[in-house]
Amino acid sequence: TGECDSPTCGHLTGKEGRKTMGQFIIVSFGLLVVVLSLRGTRADHHCPPSWASYNEFCYMVYNRSVTWNNAERFCLQQQPDCHLASIHSKPEAAFIVGLVYHGASSGSSVWIGMNDPEKRHAWQW
């Protein structure tokens, strides 16, 4: 189905993590892609201005150079349930790539929710 439903989903190591990351390159500084969780049915939700809707979530490319931790803090300042984007399907990844392509400065890198807090090449959402 393309959905992320295995027990190891979102937890990648070494080459597997780098391969799966595809166009999302994690660097010390970058742009950030923000995802905001919305409640309710698909028919009755609306995203704030300048945010894009996909599968009951709202996404925004925020063009500002910050660290991963500051990017996540920025998300939480927007709304308590707002976080860096976590990608759970190929269609969602394609949607986010399109947003980044059209919304980010040329040649920029982006932050997503995947992180390696212990610096062991064990990526997790």
mmCIF file of C-alpha atoms in Angstrom:
data_model
loop_
_atom_site.group_PDB
_atom_site.id
_atom_site.type_symbol
_atom_site.label_atom_id
_atom_site.label_comp_id
_atom_site.label_asym_id
_atom_site.label_seq_id
_atom_site.Cartn_x
_atom_site.Cartn_y
_atom_site.Cartn_z
ATOM 1 C CA THR A 1 0.000 0.000 0.000
ATOM 2 C CA GLY A 2 2.975 2.342 0.359
ATOM 3 C CA GLU A 3 1.979 3.089 3.941
ATOM 4 C CA CYS A 4 4.455 2.875 6.784
ATOM 5 C CA ASP A 5 2.976 0.151 8.988
ATOM 6 C CA SER A 6 5.897 -2.098 9.930
ATOM 7 C CA PRO A 7 7.329 -2.106 13.494
ATOM 8 C CA THR A 8 10.648 -0.734 12.197
ATOM 9 C CA CYS A 9 9.059 2.022 10.128
ATOM 10 C CA GLY A 10 10.654 5.401 10.808
ATOM 11 C CA HIS A 11 13.747 3.813 12.376
ATOM 12 C CA LEU A 12 16.542 3.535 9.822
ATOM 13 C CA THR A 13 20.245 2.874 10.143
ATOM 14 C CA GLY A 14 23.353 3.701 8.109
ATOM 15 C CA LYS A 15 23.050 3.267 4.336
ATOM 16 C CA GLU A 16 19.357 2.406 4.592
ATOM 17 C CA GLY A 17 18.659 5.761 6.242
ATOM 18 C CA ARG A 18 20.711 7.706 3.712
ATOM 19 C CA LYS A 19 19.060 5.847 0.811
ATOM 20 C CA THR A 20 15.538 6.426 2.156
ATOM 21 C CA MET A 21 16.217 10.091 2.852
ATOM 22 C CA GLY A 22 16.479 10.653 -0.917
ATOM 23 C CA GLN A 23 16.216 14.363 -1.602
ATOM 24 C CA PHE A 24 16.076 15.300 2.076
ATOM 25 C CA ILE A 25 19.652 15.972 3.116
ATOM 26 C CA ILE A 26 20.205 16.612 6.804
ATOM 27 C CA VAL A 27 22.880 19.229 7.416
ATOM 28 C CA SER A 28 23.736 21.528 10.305
ATOM 29 C CA PHE A 29 21.561 24.309 8.948
ATOM 30 C CA GLY A 30 18.713 24.269 6.481
ATOM 31 C CA LEU A 31 15.185 25.237 5.686
ATOM 32 C CA LEU A 32 12.398 23.552 7.506
ATOM 33 C CA VAL A 33 9.224 21.869 6.449
ATOM 34 C CA VAL A 34 6.547 22.190 9.085
ATOM 35 C CA VAL A 35 3.628 19.808 9.471
ATOM 36 C CA LEU A 36 0.565 20.713 11.506
ATOM 37 C CA SER A 37 -1.859 18.007 12.588
ATOM 38 C CA LEU A 38 -5.517 18.835 12.023
ATOM 39 C CA ARG A 39 -8.566 17.274 13.641
ATOM 40 C CA GLY A 40 -11.845 16.374 11.997
ATOM 41 C CA THR A 41 -12.898 14.788 8.738
ATOM 42 C CA ARG A 42 -11.359 15.478 5.384
ATOM 43 C CA ALA A 43 -14.425 17.396 4.289
ATOM 44 C CA ASP A 44 -14.416 19.941 7.101
ATOM 45 C CA HIS A 45 -10.779 20.947 7.693
ATOM 46 C CA HIS A 46 -8.974 23.994 6.382
ATOM 47 C CA CYS A 47 -5.317 24.919 6.532
ATOM 48 C CA PRO A 48 -4.134 28.354 7.643
ATOM 49 C CA PRO A 49 -3.200 30.800 4.861
ATOM 50 C CA SER A 50 0.109 29.904 3.125
ATOM 51 C CA TRP A 51 -0.109 26.256 4.298
ATOM 52 C CA ALA A 52 -0.849 23.335 1.927
ATOM 53 C CA SER A 53 -3.247 20.509 2.760
ATOM 54 C CA TYR A 54 -2.534 16.810 2.254
ATOM 55 C CA ASN A 55 -4.405 13.868 3.832
ATOM 56 C CA GLU A 56 -5.803 15.812 6.817
ATOM 57 C CA PHE A 57 -2.475 17.525 7.588
ATOM 58 C CA CYS A 58 -1.190 20.982 6.782
ATOM 59 C CA TYR A 59 2.330 21.591 5.505
ATOM 60 C CA MET A 60 4.434 24.703 5.124
ATOM 61 C CA VAL A 61 7.936 25.353 3.795
ATOM 62 C CA TYR A 62 9.491 27.960 6.049
ATOM 63 C CA ASN A 63 12.505 29.627 4.408
ATOM 64 C CA ARG A 64 14.795 30.325 7.316
ATOM 65 C CA SER A 65 18.195 28.901 8.205
ATOM 66 C CA VAL A 66 18.033 27.192 11.642
ATOM 67 C CA THR A 67 19.272 24.077 13.458
ATOM 68 C CA TRP A 68 17.073 20.964 13.705
ATOM 69 C CA ASN A 69 16.264 21.671 17.383
ATOM 70 C CA ASN A 70 15.315 25.286 16.631
ATOM 71 C CA ALA A 71 13.220 24.112 13.679
ATOM 72 C CA GLU A 72 11.252 21.760 15.953
ATOM 73 C CA ARG A 73 10.868 24.567 18.534
ATOM 74 C CA PHE A 74 9.525 26.838 15.798
ATOM 75 C CA CYS A 75 6.927 24.193 14.946
ATOM 76 C CA LEU A 76 5.768 23.918 18.554
ATOM 77 C CA GLN A 77 5.440 27.711 18.738
ATOM 78 C CA GLN A 78 2.970 27.573 15.846
ATOM 79 C CA GLN A 79 0.620 25.188 17.658
ATOM 80 C CA PRO A 80 1.144 22.530 20.388
ATOM 81 C CA ASP A 81 0.627 19.572 18.020
ATOM 82 C CA CYS A 82 2.821 20.972 15.238
ATOM 83 C CA HIS A 83 6.069 19.152 14.365
ATOM 84 C CA LEU A 84 8.599 18.771 11.584
ATOM 85 C CA ALA A 85 7.183 16.590 8.830
ATOM 86 C CA SER A 86 7.226 12.809 9.306
ATOM 87 C CA ILE A 87 6.837 10.951 6.034
ATOM 88 C CA HIS A 88 4.725 7.786 6.140
ATOM 89 C CA SER A 89 4.059 6.951 2.494
ATOM 90 C CA LYS A 90 5.510 7.401 -0.969
ATOM 91 C CA PRO A 91 2.648 9.703 -2.047
ATOM 92 C CA GLU A 92 3.228 11.891 1.018
ATOM 93 C CA ALA A 93 6.968 12.022 0.215
ATOM 94 C CA ALA A 94 6.178 13.080 -3.362
ATOM 95 C CA PHE A 95 3.819 15.789 -2.078
ATOM 96 C CA ILE A 96 6.510 17.174 0.269
ATOM 97 C CA VAL A 97 9.179 17.048 -2.458
ATOM 98 C CA GLY A 98 6.834 19.123 -4.638
ATOM 99 C CA LEU A 99 6.315 21.656 -1.846
ATOM 100 C CA VAL A 100 10.049 21.949 -1.262
ATOM 101 C CA TYR A 101 10.750 22.236 -4.992
ATOM 102 C CA HIS A 102 8.315 25.133 -5.353
ATOM 103 C CA GLY A 103 8.800 26.770 -1.952
ATOM 104 C CA ALA A 104 12.473 26.494 -1.044
ATOM 105 C CA SER A 105 15.373 28.571 -2.278
ATOM 106 C CA SER A 106 17.378 26.899 -5.028
ATOM 107 C CA GLY A 107 20.068 24.560 -3.709
ATOM 108 C CA SER A 108 18.767 24.645 -0.127
ATOM 109 C CA SER A 109 18.531 21.666 2.197
ATOM 110 C CA VAL A 110 15.505 21.030 4.392
ATOM 111 C CA TRP A 111 14.766 19.650 7.843
ATOM 112 C CA ILE A 112 12.157 16.960 8.323
ATOM 113 C CA GLY A 113 11.186 15.106 11.493
ATOM 114 C CA MET A 114 13.691 12.280 11.004
ATOM 115 C CA ASN A 115 16.560 12.731 13.449
ATOM 116 C CA ASP A 116 19.668 10.987 14.763
ATOM 117 C CA PRO A 117 19.895 12.508 18.271
ATOM 118 C CA GLU A 118 22.642 10.122 19.442
ATOM 119 C CA LYS A 119 24.694 10.551 16.225
ATOM 120 C CA ARG A 120 24.839 6.762 15.663
ATOM 121 C CA HIS A 121 23.369 6.693 12.138
ATOM 122 C CA ALA A 122 20.147 5.289 13.639
ATOM 123 C CA TRP A 123 17.548 7.598 12.130
ATOM 124 C CA GLN A 124 14.093 7.771 13.724
ATOM 125 C CA TRP A 125 10.917 9.875 13.507
#
